[in-house]
Amino acid sequence: MIFSSVLKTRLKKFLENIENALGLELAILDNDNQIYAKSKNFKENWLSSEMVRETIKFSPINCRDCKLELAVRTDGSNWEERRKSNLIVLIRENIETMILLEHEAQGLAQEVLEKYEELNLLYDLISDLSLIFDEKKISSFTLEKAIRVLDVGSGAIFLQEEGSENLSLVYYSNQEGKQNFRNPERLKNFALKAISNGKEILIDDKQRLPKWYFENLENQDLWSLLIVPIQAHDKIMGSMVLIGKVGDDTFQSGDIKLADAISGYAGITINSNRMVEQMRIAETLQHEMKLARNIQQGLLPHSLPDTKYFDVAGVCEPGADVGGDYFSVNRLHDTLWEFVIADVSGHGIGAAMTMASLRSILRSESRFRERVDEVVQNANVLLSQDMEDTGMYATLFLGRLNGETGILTYTNAGHQVPLLWRKSKQDFELLDGGGLPVGMFADERYEQNQVNLEQGDAIILFTDGVTEARSLNRELFGELRLRSIIKEKIEKSADEILNDILHEVKNFQHSDLQRDDITVVVVKRK
């Protein structure tokens, strides 16, 4: 098979777009291991270097009457191996479709050789589409070319939004003085039918057309209808509707093949652009998640106190979605210590920033307020003002422990109720009571509670990432299972109890993928 210079240019532009968007260097190699097309930064001498070749993934391209191979250098990219492999498959499939359409275009050229001008316009379309990235502009350019090449009275293009089946009219046009369809939105019915059938539809029998169709035609003599799906890799994205073949009663087989080719190139262009945009969005989200994780981890305590009053251990392990979990252990003065655990609603950079704001507010208020309910009260007012239009909030437990007396004063603002282990009773108590999560209602009132910790008593603070962890069959880890673990391990140190809890939660999930943050703090009175 002999490839056209247009295809080579189009492949080169496609590879450069992928490189610019995703940072991957790519090349297409021929049967002699020579470069047929490549992205800007792919170096020819890489292929002769064994060391560099080890960083290149090779994937054979399915091509009729030819032998080609896709070479992708992935060294230095941040993509996971599975995502790299999936991405290479997507890129290769786009290339295969472009080559297949080139093959079809060549076959079409043989069949319609006498239509020299039409063929030139088709190749112009292919070349020009590679430089357009806006879907509305792609649609208008494609339809105008189709109307001109096929000599059609009028037409419309309908597209489905990415990730949706909603079909919208993107562009309508007509040849002035030949045909006009008064309400092109109504053509959606035909567009939907072509999408449903997955192939072109030709209607050249008036009896098959509804009355409203003719009522919308300005020229009643130009009425034959051709609808072709716009698709790539068997993925249908819309339809092109063409009305009235000028100078003929109906569309001929050559017209249908040409319309299919035009819509096919439009489909490949739209699909390629959407794929690049999806990868760019995924990379942006990945960057935001990494930033959120860094913010979250940077605000957590780097070390925990070693005192004669209590043994303490704490950890926050961020999940794949990176939430807004937070904890701290701060010394207010000689024998008074403050414990905080919080969970901001939502995930990502927004939750991380809200958590940072809450941490700053709590630290400021704690320096000037002697009562924990006043600290939470003022934090709620300030956070409510900041979060008024976001709908975000945070659950919060704040307690102050006097090391000398063992008295714990606390307020629970809608947080997972901490467990208080009583050594003397060999049973649990709940540290509940306080109020609603902070940031929801500025006028919320909070109450302060107090308990006394005896030697051997322990407090376990945790977020919902622990109790709401799920097994493979979607069973919740739950508080009862947590209680059982604590009761069994309670004679160990705080650090050992903490590690045992984390170990049991992860074993329960049976998965390396942890969706939510897991935060646990263990405090044992010495």
Short mmCIF file of C-alpha atoms in Angstrom, two decimals, residues 252-429:
data_model
loop_
_atom_site.label_atom_id
_atom_site.label_comp_id
_atom_site.label_asym_id
_atom_site.label_seq_id
_atom_site.Cartn_x
_atom_site.Cartn_y
_atom_site.Cartn_z
CA GLN A 252 -26.17 7.52 -5.53
CA SER A 253 -23.81 4.85 -4.09
CA GLY A 254 -20.78 7.07 -4.80
CA ASP A 255 -22.42 9.92 -2.87
CA ILE A 256 -23.06 7.65 0.11
CA LYS A 257 -19.46 6.41 0.17
CA LEU A 258 -18.16 9.97 -0.08
CA ALA A 259 -20.46 11.13 2.73
CA ASP A 260 -19.30 8.19 4.87
CA ALA A 261 -15.66 9.13 4.23
CA ILE A 262 -16.26 12.79 5.14
CA SER A 263 -18.11 11.94 8.35
CA GLY A 264 -15.47 9.32 9.16
CA TYR A 265 -12.65 11.86 9.05
CA ALA A 266 -14.70 14.23 11.17
CA GLY A 267 -15.33 11.43 13.67
CA ILE A 268 -11.64 10.54 13.91
CA THR A 269 -10.71 14.18 14.45
CA ILE A 270 -13.34 14.71 17.15
CA ASN A 271 -12.44 11.44 18.89
CA SER A 272 -8.71 12.20 18.82
CA ASN A 273 -9.27 15.65 20.27
CA ARG A 274 -11.53 14.26 22.98
CA MET A 275 -8.97 11.60 23.85
CA VAL A 276 -6.20 14.17 24.21
CA GLU A 277 -8.47 16.38 26.30
CA GLN A 278 -9.40 13.46 28.56
CA MET A 279 -5.74 12.65 29.13
CA ARG A 280 -4.97 16.31 29.82
CA ILE A 281 -7.81 16.47 32.36
CA ALA A 282 -6.63 13.22 33.97
CA GLU A 283 -3.10 14.59 34.24
CA THR A 284 -4.41 17.82 35.75
CA LEU A 285 -6.49 15.89 38.30
CA GLN A 286 -3.50 13.73 39.10
CA HIS A 287 -1.43 16.87 39.70
CA GLU A 288 -4.17 18.36 41.90
CA MET A 289 -4.42 15.16 43.94
CA LYS A 290 -0.67 15.14 44.44
CA LEU A 291 -0.79 18.79 45.52
CA ALA A 292 -3.69 18.07 47.89
CA ARG A 293 -1.80 15.12 49.36
CA ASN A 294 1.31 17.28 49.89
CA ILE A 295 -0.77 20.00 51.57
CA GLN A 296 -2.46 17.47 53.81
CA GLN A 297 0.73 15.66 54.83
CA GLY A 298 2.57 18.96 55.35
CA LEU A 299 0.04 20.10 57.94
CA LEU A 300 0.05 16.89 59.96
CA PRO A 301 2.36 16.57 62.99
CA HIS A 302 5.88 15.40 62.11
CA SER A 303 6.37 13.93 65.58
CA LEU A 304 4.25 13.23 68.65
CA PRO A 305 5.09 14.08 72.26
CA ASP A 306 6.76 11.67 74.68
CA THR A 307 5.44 12.49 78.15
CA LYS A 308 5.17 10.86 81.56
CA TYR A 309 1.40 11.38 81.51
CA PHE A 310 0.25 9.43 78.49
CA ASP A 311 1.36 7.32 75.52
CA VAL A 312 0.18 8.64 72.14
CA ALA A 313 0.34 7.48 68.50
CA GLY A 314 -1.37 8.87 65.42
CA VAL A 315 -1.39 8.51 61.65
CA CYS A 316 -3.24 9.80 58.59
CA GLU A 317 -2.93 7.65 55.48
CA PRO A 318 -4.37 9.49 52.46
CA GLY A 319 -6.66 7.55 50.15
CA ALA A 320 -6.72 7.54 46.36
CA ASP A 321 -9.27 10.37 46.38
CA VAL A 322 -7.39 12.41 49.05
CA GLY A 323 -9.91 13.77 51.50
CA GLY A 324 -9.53 16.34 54.25
CA ASP A 325 -8.56 14.25 57.31
CA TYR A 326 -6.47 15.99 59.95
CA PHE A 327 -5.21 15.40 63.48
CA SER A 328 -2.88 17.18 65.91
CA VAL A 329 -1.50 16.84 69.43
CA ASN A 330 -0.40 20.20 70.88
CA ARG A 331 0.97 21.19 74.26
CA LEU A 332 -0.84 24.28 75.59
CA HIS A 333 1.22 24.56 78.80
CA ASP A 334 3.13 22.37 81.26
CA THR A 335 0.48 19.73 81.92
CA LEU A 336 -2.32 20.61 79.48
CA TRP A 337 -2.46 18.94 76.04
CA GLU A 338 -4.91 19.45 73.19
CA PHE A 339 -6.02 16.64 70.86
CA VAL A 340 -7.80 17.36 67.56
CA ILE A 341 -9.16 15.07 64.86
CA ALA A 342 -11.20 16.39 61.93
CA ASP A 343 -12.62 15.28 58.58
CA VAL A 344 -13.49 17.85 55.91
CA SER A 345 -16.28 16.95 53.46
CA GLY A 346 -15.31 16.27 49.87
CA HIS A 347 -12.00 15.31 48.30
CA GLY A 348 -9.09 16.80 46.41
CA ILE A 349 -7.58 20.26 46.53
CA GLY A 350 -10.78 21.87 47.89
CA ALA A 351 -10.88 19.58 50.93
CA ALA A 352 -7.14 20.05 51.53
CA MET A 353 -7.45 23.85 51.42
CA THR A 354 -10.45 23.79 53.76
CA MET A 355 -8.53 21.58 56.16
CA ALA A 356 -5.60 24.03 56.08
CA SER A 357 -7.98 26.91 56.87
CA LEU A 358 -9.59 24.98 59.74
CA ARG A 359 -6.20 24.07 61.21
CA SER A 360 -5.13 27.73 61.16
CA ILE A 361 -8.39 28.85 62.81
CA LEU A 362 -8.16 26.21 65.55
CA ARG A 363 -4.56 27.04 66.37
CA SER A 364 -5.38 30.71 66.63
CA GLU A 365 -8.51 30.21 68.76
CA SER A 366 -6.83 27.68 71.07
CA ARG A 367 -4.27 30.25 72.14
CA PHE A 368 -6.91 32.62 73.48
CA ARG A 369 -9.83 30.43 74.60
CA GLU A 370 -9.85 28.47 77.85
CA ARG A 371 -13.00 26.50 77.10
CA VAL A 372 -13.07 23.95 74.29
CA ASP A 373 -16.69 24.75 73.40
CA GLU A 374 -15.67 28.39 72.83
CA VAL A 375 -12.81 27.28 70.55
CA VAL A 376 -15.19 25.18 68.45
CA GLN A 377 -17.91 27.85 68.55
CA ASN A 378 -15.64 30.58 67.16
CA ALA A 379 -14.06 28.20 64.64
CA ASN A 380 -17.56 27.38 63.39
CA VAL A 381 -18.45 31.06 62.92
CA LEU A 382 -15.26 31.82 61.01
CA LEU A 383 -15.41 28.67 58.86
CA SER A 384 -19.12 29.22 58.08
CA GLN A 385 -18.25 32.64 56.68
CA ASP A 386 -15.52 31.16 54.47
CA MET A 387 -17.59 28.14 53.37
CA GLU A 388 -20.93 29.94 52.88
CA ASP A 389 -21.10 29.39 49.12
CA THR A 390 -19.18 26.11 48.87
CA GLY A 391 -21.41 23.72 50.81
CA MET A 392 -18.34 22.27 52.53
CA TYR A 393 -18.10 21.53 56.26
CA ALA A 394 -15.96 19.55 58.70
CA THR A 395 -16.61 17.11 61.51
CA LEU A 396 -14.37 17.79 64.49
CA PHE A 397 -13.43 16.41 67.91
CA LEU A 398 -11.39 18.68 70.16
CA GLY A 399 -10.29 17.60 73.63
CA ARG A 400 -7.93 18.92 76.30
CA LEU A 401 -6.25 16.51 78.70
CA ASN A 402 -4.71 17.60 81.99
CA GLY A 403 -1.80 15.24 82.48
CA GLU A 404 -1.70 15.71 86.27
CA THR A 405 -5.39 15.19 87.02
CA GLY A 406 -6.36 13.00 84.05
CA ILE A 407 -9.38 15.23 83.35
CA LEU A 408 -10.36 15.34 79.66
CA THR A 409 -12.58 18.24 78.58
CA TYR A 410 -13.97 17.89 75.08
CA THR A 411 -16.47 18.96 72.41
CA ASN A 412 -17.59 16.71 69.56
CA ALA A 413 -18.81 18.62 66.49
CA GLY A 414 -20.53 15.86 64.53
CA HIS A 415 -17.43 13.65 64.35
CA GLN A 416 -17.19 9.86 64.52
CA VAL A 417 -17.72 9.22 68.23
CA PRO A 418 -14.34 8.38 69.86
CA LEU A 419 -14.10 5.25 71.99
CA LEU A 420 -13.01 5.50 75.63
CA TRP A 421 -11.70 2.20 77.02
CA ARG A 422 -12.22 1.85 80.77
CA LYS A 423 -9.67 -0.55 82.22
CA SER A 424 -11.60 -0.88 85.47
CA LYS A 425 -14.80 -1.90 83.67
CA GLN A 426 -13.14 -3.71 80.76
CA ASP A 427 -15.61 -1.94 78.52
CA PHE A 428 -16.09 1.12 76.31
CA GLU A 429 -17.72 4.51 76.82
#
